[in-house]
Short mmCIF file of C-alpha atoms in Angstrom, two decimals:
data_model
loop_
_atom_site.label_atom_id
_atom_site.label_comp_id
_atom_site.label_asym_id
_atom_site.label_seq_id
_atom_site.Cartn_x
_atom_site.Cartn_y
_atom_site.Cartn_z
CA UNK W 1 -60.22 57.06 -1.31
CA UNK W 2 -58.55 54.57 -4.32
CA UNK W 3 -55.34 57.22 -4.24
CA UNK W 4 -54.98 56.82 -0.56
CA UNK W 5 -54.94 53.14 -1.14
CA UNK W 6 -52.36 53.24 -3.66
CA UNK W 7 -50.04 55.68 -1.39
CA UNK W 8 -50.18 53.30 1.49
CA UNK W 9 -49.49 50.39 -0.46
CA UNK W 10 -46.14 52.10 -2.45
CA UNK W 11 -44.89 53.51 1.05
CA UNK W 12 -44.92 49.84 2.62
CA UNK W 13 -43.21 48.68 -0.68
CA UNK W 14 -40.71 51.13 0.23
CA UNK W 15 -40.44 50.17 3.40
CA UNK W 16 -39.63 46.43 2.34
CA UNK W 17 -37.27 47.49 -0.03
CA UNK W 18 -35.33 49.14 3.02
CA UNK W 19 -35.59 46.23 5.24
CA UNK W 20 -31.95 44.42 4.45
CA UNK W 21 -30.20 48.20 4.78
CA UNK W 22 -31.96 48.55 8.13
CA UNK W 23 -31.33 45.01 9.23
CA UNK W 24 -27.65 44.84 7.84
CA UNK W 25 -26.34 43.10 5.13
CA UNK W 26 -24.41 39.65 5.35
CA UNK W 27 -21.69 37.53 3.89
CA UNK W 28 -22.75 34.63 2.07
CA UNK W 29 -21.90 31.49 2.85
CA UNK W 30 -19.16 30.30 0.56
CA UNK W 31 -16.66 27.23 -0.07
CA UNK W 32 -13.00 28.33 -0.27
CA UNK W 33 -10.84 24.90 -0.54
CA UNK W 34 -11.49 22.97 2.30
CA UNK W 35 -12.64 26.02 4.13
CA UNK W 36 -16.54 26.65 4.70
CA UNK W 37 -17.19 30.54 5.62
CA UNK W 38 -20.91 30.63 7.38
CA UNK W 39 -23.18 33.33 6.36
CA UNK W 40 -21.77 36.37 8.70
CA UNK W 41 -23.37 39.66 9.53
CA UNK W 42 -21.09 42.32 7.76
CA UNK W 43 -18.80 44.19 10.58
CA UNK W 44 -18.05 40.42 12.39
CA UNK W 45 -15.29 38.16 12.37
CA UNK W 46 -16.56 34.48 11.91
CA UNK W 47 -14.46 31.21 12.04
CA UNK W 48 -14.48 28.77 9.50
CA UNK W 49 -15.26 25.29 9.17
CA UNK W 50 -13.10 23.11 7.89
CA UNK W 51 -13.79 19.85 6.10
CA UNK W 52 -13.60 16.28 7.10
CA UNK W 53 -10.13 15.33 7.06
CA UNK W 54 -8.44 18.48 7.48
CA UNK W 55 -8.00 20.99 10.65
CA UNK W 56 -7.34 24.25 11.52
CA UNK W 57 -8.67 27.67 12.60
CA UNK W 58 -9.51 29.70 9.75
CA UNK W 59 -10.78 33.16 10.64
CA UNK W 60 -12.25 36.15 7.96
CA UNK W 61 -13.90 39.44 8.39
CA UNK W 62 -17.07 40.26 6.99
CA UNK W 63 -16.82 44.02 5.53
CA UNK W 64 -19.57 46.53 5.24
CA UNK W 65 -21.92 45.69 2.57
CA UNK W 66 -22.12 42.07 3.00
CA UNK W 67 -18.52 41.68 1.03
CA UNK W 68 -16.36 39.28 2.31
CA UNK W 69 -12.48 40.11 3.38
CA UNK W 70 -9.88 38.93 0.30
CA UNK W 71 -7.76 37.47 3.21
CA UNK W 72 -7.80 35.56 5.73
CA UNK W 73 -5.57 34.41 8.87
CA UNK W 74 -4.84 30.62 9.31
CA UNK W 75 -5.97 27.67 7.13
CA UNK W 76 -7.04 24.20 7.00
CA UNK W 77 -4.13 21.63 7.04
CA UNK W 78 -4.77 18.10 5.92
CA UNK W 79 -4.57 15.14 8.63
CA UNK W 80 -2.13 12.33 7.99
CA UNK W 81 -1.67 9.31 9.91
CA UNK W 82 2.48 9.06 10.61
CA UNK W 83 4.42 6.17 9.06
CA UNK W 84 4.46 3.14 11.70
CA UNK W 85 5.57 -0.05 12.03
CA UNK W 86 3.88 -3.05 13.77
CA UNK W 87 4.61 -6.61 14.41
CA UNK W 88 4.65 -7.76 10.84
CA UNK W 89 4.20 -4.85 8.61
CA UNK W 90 5.35 -1.20 7.71
CA UNK W 91 3.17 1.65 7.08
CA UNK W 92 4.02 4.60 5.27
CA UNK W 93 2.90 8.00 6.08
CA UNK W 94 -1.05 8.40 4.12
CA UNK W 95 -2.92 11.42 4.32
CA UNK W 96 -6.38 11.26 5.85
CA UNK W 97 -9.04 9.27 3.58
CA UNK W 98 -6.42 7.57 1.78
CA UNK W 99 -6.01 3.45 1.62
CA UNK W 100 -2.37 3.26 2.32
CA UNK W 101 -0.77 -0.11 1.24
CA UNK W 102 2.03 -1.75 3.75
CA UNK W 103 4.57 -4.16 3.13
CA UNK W 104 5.66 -7.52 5.08
CA UNK W 105 8.61 -6.75 7.59
CA UNK W 106 10.30 -9.81 6.30
CA UNK W 107 10.73 -11.77 3.62
CA UNK W 108 9.23 -14.56 5.89
CA UNK W 109 5.90 -13.03 5.92
CA UNK W 110 3.64 -13.07 3.08
CA UNK W 111 0.36 -10.72 2.50
CA UNK W 112 -0.88 -7.48 0.82
CA UNK W 113 -1.64 -5.57 3.70
CA UNK W 114 -3.67 -2.40 3.11
CA UNK W 115 -5.76 0.27 5.77
CA UNK W 116 -7.12 3.56 5.99
CA UNK W 117 -6.10 6.62 7.37
CA UNK W 118 -9.17 7.50 8.52
CA UNK W 119 -10.48 11.29 8.31
CA UNK W 120 -9.37 12.03 12.31
CA UNK W 121 -5.80 11.18 11.47
CA UNK W 122 -5.52 7.66 12.93
CA UNK W 123 -4.83 4.53 11.44
CA UNK W 124 -8.20 2.09 10.70
CA UNK W 125 -7.92 -1.85 10.95
CA UNK W 126 -5.85 -3.68 8.79
CA UNK W 127 -7.06 -5.86 5.61
CA UNK W 128 -5.07 -8.84 4.57
CA UNK W 129 -2.22 -8.63 7.30
CA UNK W 130 0.89 -10.29 6.67
CA UNK W 131 1.02 -13.59 8.22
CA UNK W 132 4.20 -16.25 8.61
CA UNK W 133 5.01 -18.71 5.78
CA UNK W 134 4.73 -22.63 6.96
CA UNK W 135 7.20 -24.25 8.51
CA UNK W 136 8.81 -21.29 10.43
CA UNK W 137 9.05 -20.15 13.75
CA UNK W 138 7.24 -17.39 14.50
CA UNK W 139 8.51 -14.27 15.66
CA UNK W 140 8.11 -13.58 19.63
CA UNK W 141 9.47 -12.25 22.82
CA UNK W 142 11.27 -14.59 25.05
CA UNK W 143 11.89 -12.21 27.65
CA UNK W 144 11.19 -8.62 28.28
CA UNK W 145 15.28 -8.38 27.32
CA UNK W 146 14.80 -10.13 24.24
CA UNK W 147 13.21 -11.44 21.02
CA UNK W 148 13.32 -13.62 18.08
CA UNK W 149 12.42 -12.79 14.47
CA UNK W 150 10.15 -15.45 12.52
CA UNK W 151 13.35 -17.87 11.31
CA UNK W 152 13.15 -20.97 8.90
CA UNK W 153 12.54 -24.14 10.25
CA UNK W 154 16.29 -25.77 10.54
CA UNK W 155 18.07 -22.38 11.20
CA UNK W 156 19.79 -20.77 13.87
CA UNK W 157 17.94 -17.42 14.50
CA UNK W 158 20.16 -13.91 15.92
CA UNK W 159 18.23 -12.43 18.52
CA UNK W 160 17.15 -8.94 19.31
CA UNK W 161 18.47 -7.13 22.62
CA UNK W 162 15.61 -4.87 24.30
CA UNK W 163 16.63 -1.32 24.96
CA UNK W 164 19.10 -1.21 27.69
CA UNK W 165 20.65 -4.26 27.07
CA UNK W 166 23.37 -6.18 25.29
CA UNK W 167 24.29 -9.26 23.58
CA UNK W 168 24.28 -11.66 20.55
CA UNK W 169 21.42 -14.37 21.78
CA UNK W 170 21.44 -17.33 19.20
CA UNK W 171 18.13 -20.04 19.27
CA UNK W 172 17.41 -22.90 17.01
CA UNK W 173 14.65 -23.04 15.29
CA UNK W 174 13.79 -27.04 14.67
CA UNK W 175 12.86 -28.42 11.76
CA UNK W 176 9.16 -28.76 12.82
CA UNK W 177 8.99 -25.25 12.96
CA UNK W 178 9.20 -24.92 16.99
CA UNK W 179 11.74 -23.09 18.83
CA UNK W 180 14.38 -24.59 21.01
CA UNK W 181 14.19 -23.78 24.60
CA UNK W 182 17.67 -23.23 24.50
CA UNK W 183 19.20 -19.74 24.41
CA UNK W 184 22.95 -18.98 24.01
CA UNK W 185 24.53 -15.52 24.53
CA UNK W 186 21.36 -14.18 26.66
CA UNK W 187 21.21 -10.25 26.32
CA UNK W 188 22.65 -8.69 29.79
CA UNK W 189 21.65 -5.49 30.99
CA UNK W 190 23.66 -2.58 30.50
CA UNK W 191 25.31 -0.84 33.75
CA UNK W 192 26.32 2.58 34.57
CA UNK W 193 29.23 2.06 37.03
CA UNK W 194 29.77 3.99 40.40
CA UNK W 195 31.24 6.77 40.18
CA UNK W 196 31.70 10.20 42.13
CA UNK W 197 30.15 13.31 40.92
CA UNK W 198 28.80 16.26 42.20
CA UNK W 199 30.34 15.56 45.82
CA UNK W 200 28.73 12.34 45.92
CA UNK W 201 29.41 8.72 45.06
CA UNK W 202 26.76 7.36 42.78
CA UNK W 203 26.40 3.75 43.03
CA UNK W 204 26.43 0.93 40.11
CA UNK W 205 23.04 1.24 38.55
CA UNK W 206 21.16 -0.45 36.02
CA UNK W 207 20.06 1.14 32.25
CA UNK W 208 17.13 3.41 32.21
CA UNK W 209 17.08 3.99 35.88
CA UNK W 210 17.58 7.35 37.86
CA UNK W 211 18.36 7.56 41.24
CA UNK W 212 18.05 10.73 43.43
CA UNK W 213 19.76 11.70 46.73
CA UNK W 214 19.08 14.63 49.33
CA UNK W 215 21.04 18.03 48.98
CA UNK W 216 23.49 18.80 51.80
CA UNK W 217 20.91 21.66 52.53
CA UNK W 218 18.16 19.31 52.89
CA UNK W 219 16.10 21.05 50.59
CA UNK W 220 15.90 19.61 47.14
CA UNK W 221 17.65 16.92 45.73
CA UNK W 222 20.30 15.69 43.36
CA UNK W 223 19.32 13.33 39.76
CA UNK W 224 21.00 11.38 37.82
CA UNK W 225 19.91 8.98 34.80
CA UNK W 226 21.92 5.85 33.78
CA UNK W 227 21.15 5.62 29.89
CA UNK W 228 20.24 2.60 27.46
CA UNK W 229 24.22 1.97 26.67
CA UNK W 230 24.96 2.26 30.57
CA UNK W 231 26.55 5.63 30.78
CA UNK W 232 25.68 8.38 33.27
CA UNK W 233 23.73 11.42 32.27
CA UNK W 234 24.37 14.80 34.06
CA UNK W 235 23.96 15.42 37.10
CA UNK W 236 20.76 17.45 37.73
CA UNK W 237 20.15 19.73 40.86
CA UNK W 238 16.62 20.86 42.29
CA UNK W 239 18.99 22.26 45.62
CA UNK W 240 17.54 25.45 47.27
#
């Protein structure tokens, strides 16, 4: 009887030892730089996980016997926040997770602005933003056509025309740091002159506007765009 029990025990051990082979091997979890490969059954393909701050679609194959393939397709690339400029600061490109140091956009502003490039590749809030020094007129839009930069008290400011407008606007910043209400040489909208093209007369049109006319066949239209400098673009046709 004792020999029978021993034989049964040995058979059970032998059965357990062969269980992984019967179930199939698997490739173990593996960290490879910015990629984490999860445990994967042999003969299967898997998409790796990119760590925070990276993006991609890496793919790898688990070979027979639970051995990872030495090569993989795709990779995880670091996310970045693009260089940008806001109303007071200029920001360089930064990698996700990095704290960037900006600089004030002109000498009339002061501060040491910083902000983090978040792990999803978007800019976070600004710390210690640039502020306008005392006794200056703050930068501001005057109309949709023009704006004026921050300007020291008692000086004349040269304005900036919006896209599609031209001019040389001037405005005085008073000794008390308040803007004058008087603006000279205001910005004027650029215009495309009346023109004949493609068999049609196109009327004078303001910059950044597009006009359309029906095709002679009655199906489709002809369109033309007046660009920011007041010059006509080529006629585009969808006539049948």
